[in-house]
Structure formats: C-alpha cells, structure tokens
Coordinates of C-alpha atoms in Angstrom, one line a residue:
X1 CA 0.0 0.0 0.0
X2 CA 1.6 3.3 -1.2
X3 CA 4.8 1.3 -1.8
X4 CA 4.9 0.4 1.9
X5 CA 5.1 -3.2 3.0
X6 CA 2.4 -4.1 5.5
X7 CA 4.0 -6.3 8.2
X8 CA 2.5 -9.6 9.0
X9 CA 1.5 -10.0 12.7
X10 CA 0.0 -12.8 14.8
X11 CA -2.3 -10.4 16.8
X12 CA -3.9 -7.1 15.9
X13 CA -5.7 -4.8 18.2
X14 CA -8.8 -3.2 16.6
X15 CA -11.1 -1.0 18.6
X16 CA -10.0 -2.6 21.9
X17 CA -10.5 -6.1 20.6
X18 CA -7.4 -8.3 20.0
X19 CA -7.8 -10.3 16.9
X20 CA -5.6 -13.4 16.4
X21 CA -4.6 -15.2 13.3
X22 CA -6.0 -18.5 14.5
X23 CA -9.5 -17.0 15.2
X24 CA -9.1 -17.8 18.9
X25 CA -9.6 -15.4 21.8
X26 CA -6.9 -16.4 24.3
X27 CA -4.8 -13.3 23.6
X28 CA -7.7 -10.9 24.0
X29 CA -9.0 -12.5 27.2
X30 CA -5.5 -12.7 28.7
X31 CA -5.2 -8.9 28.3
X32 CA -8.7 -8.4 29.7
X33 CA -8.0 -10.6 32.7
X34 CA -4.8 -8.7 33.5
X35 CA -6.7 -5.4 33.6
X36 CA -9.5 -6.9 35.7
X37 CA -7.2 -8.5 38.3
X38 CA -5.3 -5.2 38.7
X39 CA -8.6 -3.5 39.5
X40 CA -9.6 -6.4 41.8
X41 CA -6.4 -5.6 43.7
X42 CA -7.5 -2.0 44.3
X43 CA -10.9 -3.4 45.4
X44 CA -9.2 -5.6 48.0
X45 CA -7.3 -2.7 49.5
X46 CA -10.7 -1.0 50.2
X47 CA -12.6 -4.0 51.5
X48 CA -12.5 -2.8 55.1
X49 CA -12.5 0.9 54.4
X50 CA -15.8 1.5 52.5
X51 CA -19.2 -0.1 52.9
X52 CA -20.6 -3.0 50.9
X53 CA -22.8 -0.9 48.5
X54 CA -19.8 1.2 47.5
X55 CA -17.6 -1.8 46.8
X56 CA -20.5 -3.3 44.7
X57 CA -20.8 -0.1 42.7
X58 CA -17.0 -0.1 42.1
X59 CA -17.2 -3.5 40.6
X60 CA -20.2 -2.6 38.4
X61 CA -18.6 0.5 37.1
X62 CA -14.9 -0.3 36.8
X63 CA -14.4 -4.0 36.6
X64 CA -17.4 -5.8 35.0
X65 CA -17.5 -3.5 31.9
X66 CA -13.9 -4.6 31.3
X67 CA -14.9 -8.2 31.4
X68 CA -17.9 -7.7 29.1
X69 CA -16.4 -5.4 26.5
X70 CA -17.3 -6.9 23.0
X71 CA -18.5 -10.1 24.7
X72 CA -21.0 -10.9 21.9
X73 CA -17.9 -11.3 19.6
X74 CA -15.7 -13.5 21.7
X75 CA -18.3 -15.6 23.5
X76 CA -17.3 -18.6 21.5
X77 CA -14.0 -18.9 23.4
X78 CA -13.1 -22.1 25.3
X79 CA -14.8 -23.2 28.5
X80 CA -11.4 -22.7 30.3
X81 CA -11.3 -19.1 29.4
X82 CA -14.9 -18.6 30.4
X83 CA -14.2 -20.0 33.8
X84 CA -11.2 -17.7 34.2
X85 CA -13.5 -14.8 33.6
X86 CA -16.1 -16.1 36.1
X87 CA -13.3 -16.4 38.7
X88 CA -12.8 -12.7 38.5
X89 CA -16.4 -12.1 39.4
X90 CA -16.3 -14.7 42.2
X91 CA -13.3 -13.0 43.7
X92 CA -15.1 -9.6 43.5
X93 CA -18.1 -11.1 45.2
X94 CA -15.9 -12.6 47.9
X95 CA -14.3 -9.2 48.4
X96 CA -17.7 -7.4 48.6
X97 CA -19.3 -9.9 51.0
X98 CA -16.0 -11.0 52.8
X99 CA -17.3 -14.6 52.6
X100 CA -14.8 -17.2 53.3
X101 CA -13.3 -19.4 50.5
X102 CA -15.3 -22.3 51.8
X103 CA -18.5 -20.6 51.0
X104 CA -20.7 -21.9 48.2
X105 CA -20.1 -19.6 45.2
X106 CA -23.7 -20.0 43.9
X107 CA -25.1 -19.1 47.3
X108 CA -22.8 -16.1 47.4
X109 CA -23.8 -14.8 44.0
X110 CA -27.5 -15.4 44.8
X111 CA -27.2 -13.5 48.0
X112 CA -25.7 -10.6 46.1
X113 CA -28.3 -11.1 43.3
X114 CA -25.6 -11.1 40.7
X115 CA -26.2 -13.0 37.5
X116 CA -23.3 -15.1 36.1
X117 CA -21.3 -13.5 33.4
X118 CA -22.2 -16.3 31.0
X119 CA -25.9 -15.7 31.4
X120 CA -25.3 -11.9 31.0
X121 CA -23.4 -12.6 27.7
X122 CA -26.3 -14.7 26.5
X123 CA -28.7 -11.8 27.2
X124 CA -26.3 -9.4 25.4
X125 CA -26.3 -11.6 22.3
X126 CA -30.0 -11.9 22.3
X127 CA -30.4 -8.2 22.8
X128 CA -28.3 -7.5 19.8
X129 CA -30.3 -10.1 17.8
X130 CA -33.5 -8.3 18.8
X131 CA -32.1 -5.0 17.5
X132 CA -30.9 -6.6 14.3
X133 CA -34.4 -8.0 13.7
X134 CA -36.2 -4.8 14.4
X135 CA -33.9 -2.5 12.4
X136 CA -32.3 -0.8 15.4
X137 CA -28.8 -1.5 14.1
X138 CA -27.0 -0.3 10.9
X139 CA -27.8 -2.1 7.7
X140 CA -24.4 -3.8 7.5
X141 CA -25.4 -5.7 10.6
X142 CA -29.1 -6.3 9.9
X143 CA -28.2 -7.7 6.4
X144 CA -26.1 -10.4 8.0
X145 CA -29.3 -12.3 9.1
X146 CA -30.6 -14.8 6.6
X147 CA -34.0 -14.0 5.1
X148 CA -37.0 -16.3 5.7
X149 CA -38.2 -18.4 2.8
X150 CA -41.8 -17.8 1.6
X151 CA -43.6 -21.1 2.2
X152 CA -47.0 -21.9 0.9
X153 CA -48.1 -23.5 4.1
X154 CA -48.4 -21.9 7.6
X155 CA -45.9 -23.9 9.5
X156 CA -45.3 -23.8 13.3
X157 CA -41.8 -22.5 12.8
X158 CA -42.6 -20.0 10.1
X159 CA -41.6 -17.1 12.4
X160 CA -38.2 -18.6 13.2
X161 CA -35.0 -17.2 11.8
X162 CA -33.6 -19.7 9.3
X163 CA -30.5 -21.6 10.4
X164 CA -27.2 -21.1 8.8
X165 CA -25.6 -24.3 7.6
X166 CA -22.2 -24.8 9.3
X167 CA -19.5 -27.2 8.2
X168 CA -17.2 -26.7 11.2
X169 CA -17.8 -26.5 15.0
X170 CA -15.7 -23.3 15.0
X171 CA -18.1 -21.4 12.7
X172 CA -21.1 -23.0 14.4
X173 CA -20.1 -21.3 17.7
X174 CA -19.7 -17.8 16.1
X175 CA -22.2 -15.1 17.0
X176 CA -24.9 -15.3 14.3
X177 CA -25.2 -19.2 14.0
X178 CA -25.1 -19.7 17.7
X179 CA -27.5 -16.8 18.6
X180 CA -30.0 -17.8 15.9
X181 CA -30.4 -21.2 17.7
X182 CA -31.0 -19.4 21.0
X183 CA -33.3 -16.9 19.4
X184 CA -35.6 -19.5 18.0
X185 CA -35.9 -21.2 21.4
X186 CA -37.4 -18.0 22.9
X187 CA -41.2 -17.7 23.3
X188 CA -43.0 -15.7 20.7
X189 CA -44.0 -13.1 23.3
X190 CA -40.4 -12.3 23.9
X191 CA -39.4 -12.2 20.3
X192 CA -42.3 -9.9 19.5
X193 CA -41.7 -7.5 22.4
X194 CA -42.8 -3.9 21.7
X195 CA -39.5 -2.4 22.8
X196 CA -35.9 -3.4 23.7
X197 CA -36.6 -2.7 27.4
X198 CA -39.6 -5.0 27.4
X199 CA -37.5 -7.7 25.7
X200 CA -34.8 -7.4 28.3
X201 CA -37.4 -7.7 31.0
X202 CA -38.8 -10.9 29.5
X203 CA -35.2 -12.3 29.5
X204 CA -34.9 -12.0 33.3
X205 CA -35.3 -15.3 35.0
X206 CA -35.5 -14.1 38.6
X207 CA -36.9 -11.0 40.3
X208 CA -34.4 -9.1 42.4
X209 CA -35.3 -8.4 46.0
X210 CA -34.3 -5.3 47.9
X211 CA -31.1 -5.7 49.9
X212 CA -31.2 -2.4 52.0
X213 CA -30.9 -4.4 55.2
X214 CA -27.8 -6.1 53.9
X215 CA -26.0 -2.8 53.2
X216 CA -26.8 -0.9 56.4
X217 CA -24.7 -0.5 59.4
X218 CA -20.9 -0.6 59.9
X219 CA -18.7 -2.6 57.6
X220 CA -17.7 -5.1 60.2
X221 CA -21.4 -5.8 61.1
X222 CA -22.2 -6.2 57.4
X223 CA -19.5 -8.9 57.2
X224 CA -20.8 -10.8 60.2
X225 CA -24.4 -10.5 59.0
X226 CA -23.5 -11.8 55.6
X227 CA -21.5 -14.8 56.9
X228 CA -24.4 -15.8 59.1
X229 CA -26.7 -15.9 56.1
X230 CA -24.2 -17.7 53.9
X231 CA -23.4 -20.4 56.5
X232 CA -19.7 -19.6 56.6
X233 CA -19.6 -18.0 60.1
X234 CA -17.5 -19.0 63.1
X235 CA -20.4 -20.9 64.6
X236 CA -19.7 -24.5 65.4
X237 CA -22.5 -25.7 63.1
X238 CA -21.0 -23.9 60.1
X239 CA -17.4 -24.9 61.0
X240 CA -18.5 -28.6 61.4
X241 CA -20.0 -28.7 57.9
X242 CA -16.6 -27.5 56.6
X243 CA -14.8 -30.2 58.6
X244 CA -13.0 -27.6 60.7
X245 CA -14.4 -28.7 64.1
X246 CA -15.3 -32.1 65.5
X247 CA -18.7 -31.2 66.9
X248 CA -21.5 -28.8 65.8
X249 CA -22.7 -28.4 69.5
X250 CA -22.6 -25.2 71.6
X251 CA -21.6 -25.3 75.2
X252 CA -25.3 -25.2 76.1
X253 CA -25.7 -28.7 74.5
X254 CA -27.7 -27.6 71.4
X255 CA -26.4 -27.3 67.9
X256 CA -24.8 -23.9 67.5
X257 CA -26.9 -22.8 64.5
X258 CA -27.8 -19.2 63.6
X259 CA -31.3 -19.5 65.1
X260 CA -30.0 -21.0 68.4
X261 CA -27.2 -18.4 68.7
X262 CA -29.5 -15.4 68.1
X263 CA -32.7 -16.5 69.8
X264 CA -32.3 -19.5 72.2
X265 CA -28.9 -20.1 73.6
X266 CA -28.9 -19.3 77.4
X267 CA -25.3 -18.2 77.2
X268 CA -26.3 -15.0 75.5
X269 CA -29.5 -14.0 77.3
X270 CA -28.1 -10.6 78.6
X271 CA -26.7 -9.6 75.2
X272 CA -29.9 -10.6 73.5
X273 CA -32.1 -8.5 75.8
X274 CA -29.7 -5.6 75.5
X275 CA -29.8 -5.5 71.7
X276 CA -33.4 -6.7 71.1
X277 CA -34.7 -3.9 73.4
X278 CA -33.7 -1.3 70.8
X279 CA -35.6 -3.1 68.0
X280 CA -39.2 -2.1 67.0
X281 CA -41.9 -4.4 68.4
X282 CA -43.0 -6.8 67.4
X283 CA -39.7 -8.3 66.2
X284 CA -39.8 -9.8 62.8
X285 CA -37.5 -12.8 62.9
X286 CA -37.1 -12.9 59.1
X287 CA -35.6 -9.4 59.2
X288 CA -33.0 -10.6 61.7
X289 CA -31.8 -13.6 59.8
X290 CA -32.6 -15.4 56.5
X291 CA -30.7 -18.6 55.9
X292 CA -32.0 -20.8 53.1
X293 CA -35.7 -19.8 53.7
X294 CA -37.9 -18.1 56.2
X295 CA -37.9 -19.1 59.8
X296 CA -41.4 -20.3 60.5
X297 CA -41.2 -20.8 64.3
X298 CA -42.7 -18.1 66.6
X299 CA -40.7 -16.4 69.4
X300 CA -41.7 -14.1 72.3
X301 CA -40.3 -10.6 72.0
X302 CA -38.1 -9.9 75.2
X303 CA -39.3 -6.3 75.1
X304 CA -43.0 -6.3 74.6
X305 CA -43.5 -10.0 75.3
X306 CA -45.6 -10.5 72.2
X307 CA -45.3 -13.5 69.8
X308 CA -43.6 -12.7 66.5

C-alpha cells in the first residue's frame, strides 16, 4: 500500500479487541484478565474501608465493563477461558461480602443477586439479535441475518429465523449461527416484544429483592451478618459442615446454629435482651436472619412479650 510493505503479525488490536490469526480469543481474554485482576487488587485494599454498596458499585462501574467489552464477539471462546472470567467475578463477590473461601459460590452470587457473566453474555447476544431483527442496528449488521423463505403453508416454525448451515464447529459457535439457535428457542411473546426494554425484562429469570438491610450498618457488622446468612460464620455448626471442628454443638448442649445463637442459647441472654430492646416491636425474625428460607417458628419478644 503506497509502496509500503504491510508487516504480518500474529495479533492485531482493533477498537480494543485483540484479533488473532487462529481465530481464537486467548490473547484478548488474557489482556482483559490482566486489567481486571489489577482492579480487583484495588478493590481488595478497600474491603474494610468502604461499605458494601460502594464496593459493589465499584465492581459494576470499573471491573465488570472490562470483562464484558465486546462479549458478543468473543463468547465462542473455550470453557477454560470462560471459567477464568467467572473467577474474577467470584473474587469480586468474595471481596464485597467478605465470605470465606469455603462458602458456596452459587449461594454467594445469589445473596448478592448477581447473574453469572455467562448468562449476561447470552442476554447481550439476544439483545443485539433483537435490535438486528427490528432495524435498530445499521444495515451492514441487519443484512447479515438470513431472510426467511416464503412457504405456501403456515408452519409452526414459520416465524423462526432460518438456520445457517455450518461445516465446522468453530463457525457454528460464532455469534450469528449460535445466537439464531437461542433466538428460535425463545417464546413468541419475547421475540415480538414492543421495545428493547420490554424484551430485556422478559429475559430476566428471577426478580431481584431489595437488599437495603444487607447494606446498612458498619462494615464489620455487614460482614458478620453476611457470613451468618451464607453459612460460613465462626459458629460450630458452620465450621462442622466444613470439617473444621469435631462437633456442631454449643456449650449449652444444642447445635450452634444461627437460630440457636441469636434466639435461644442461654449463654447470651443478657446480650440478647440488650440488643433486642432497641428493636421495634414486634420483632420480625425474618428481618433478623434469613438462611435458606424463612424461619417459621414463633418467638416471644423480650421487650413487649408479644409473639412474633
């Protein structure tokens, strides 16, 4: 070009996306992981300085966008690379909650109400497919979709986007062939949504609950509260399940569970009366503790002596 020899390279960075000559994404994801882990290090230094909601926002604004940049393009990477990306979010979740490494990661993400990065990438792909089908993208993207053939009969799959024949597994995992299969599996109500926002709402599999009680109070109290809910506290019952102690019993003879420690153990009657006296009556036990489901048993409030 203009009598200038264009050098041949193995990798090329284009708009923040590292393209490789073998059509694989290890180089791009390696650079992405290096950036993300550096920012995780900054998050760790602040884990006892700022509160939980601030740490969560720092992850949402400065780390997760790095992990999801151009994810609709490179989502056909290997499962090993996908797990490496998920490990960054798991470490961020552990930093935000200060859960121990023995804590179940699925419970931890559920407690934070964070979707996995893989499910978010799937929604991103489907969201782009919706925009391509409804003309919300430039023509050079919308024209990539195959046009439906005109059949004489009204078939059940007449509204489906035609599949693209693929000779190799590599091409089958690329964005358009892979997303067409997922798009056709969506219900008609989702594909025919009136707007992009309505479409994204229909993709949500779970409704998020407010976590205002989880983010209130001092940082140390947030950590203790979270560990009680996640079952990774210093109580003997939690330590016994992780094979750290030999017995799950408290010195009072009962299993040292969260309910027994907070509501029944005679060793902590004075502390219980001291702290419960400042709570509004009647005490709602479910607001005090929620571990795996609501506590259905009824207890007498030590302040107003009413059953809750």
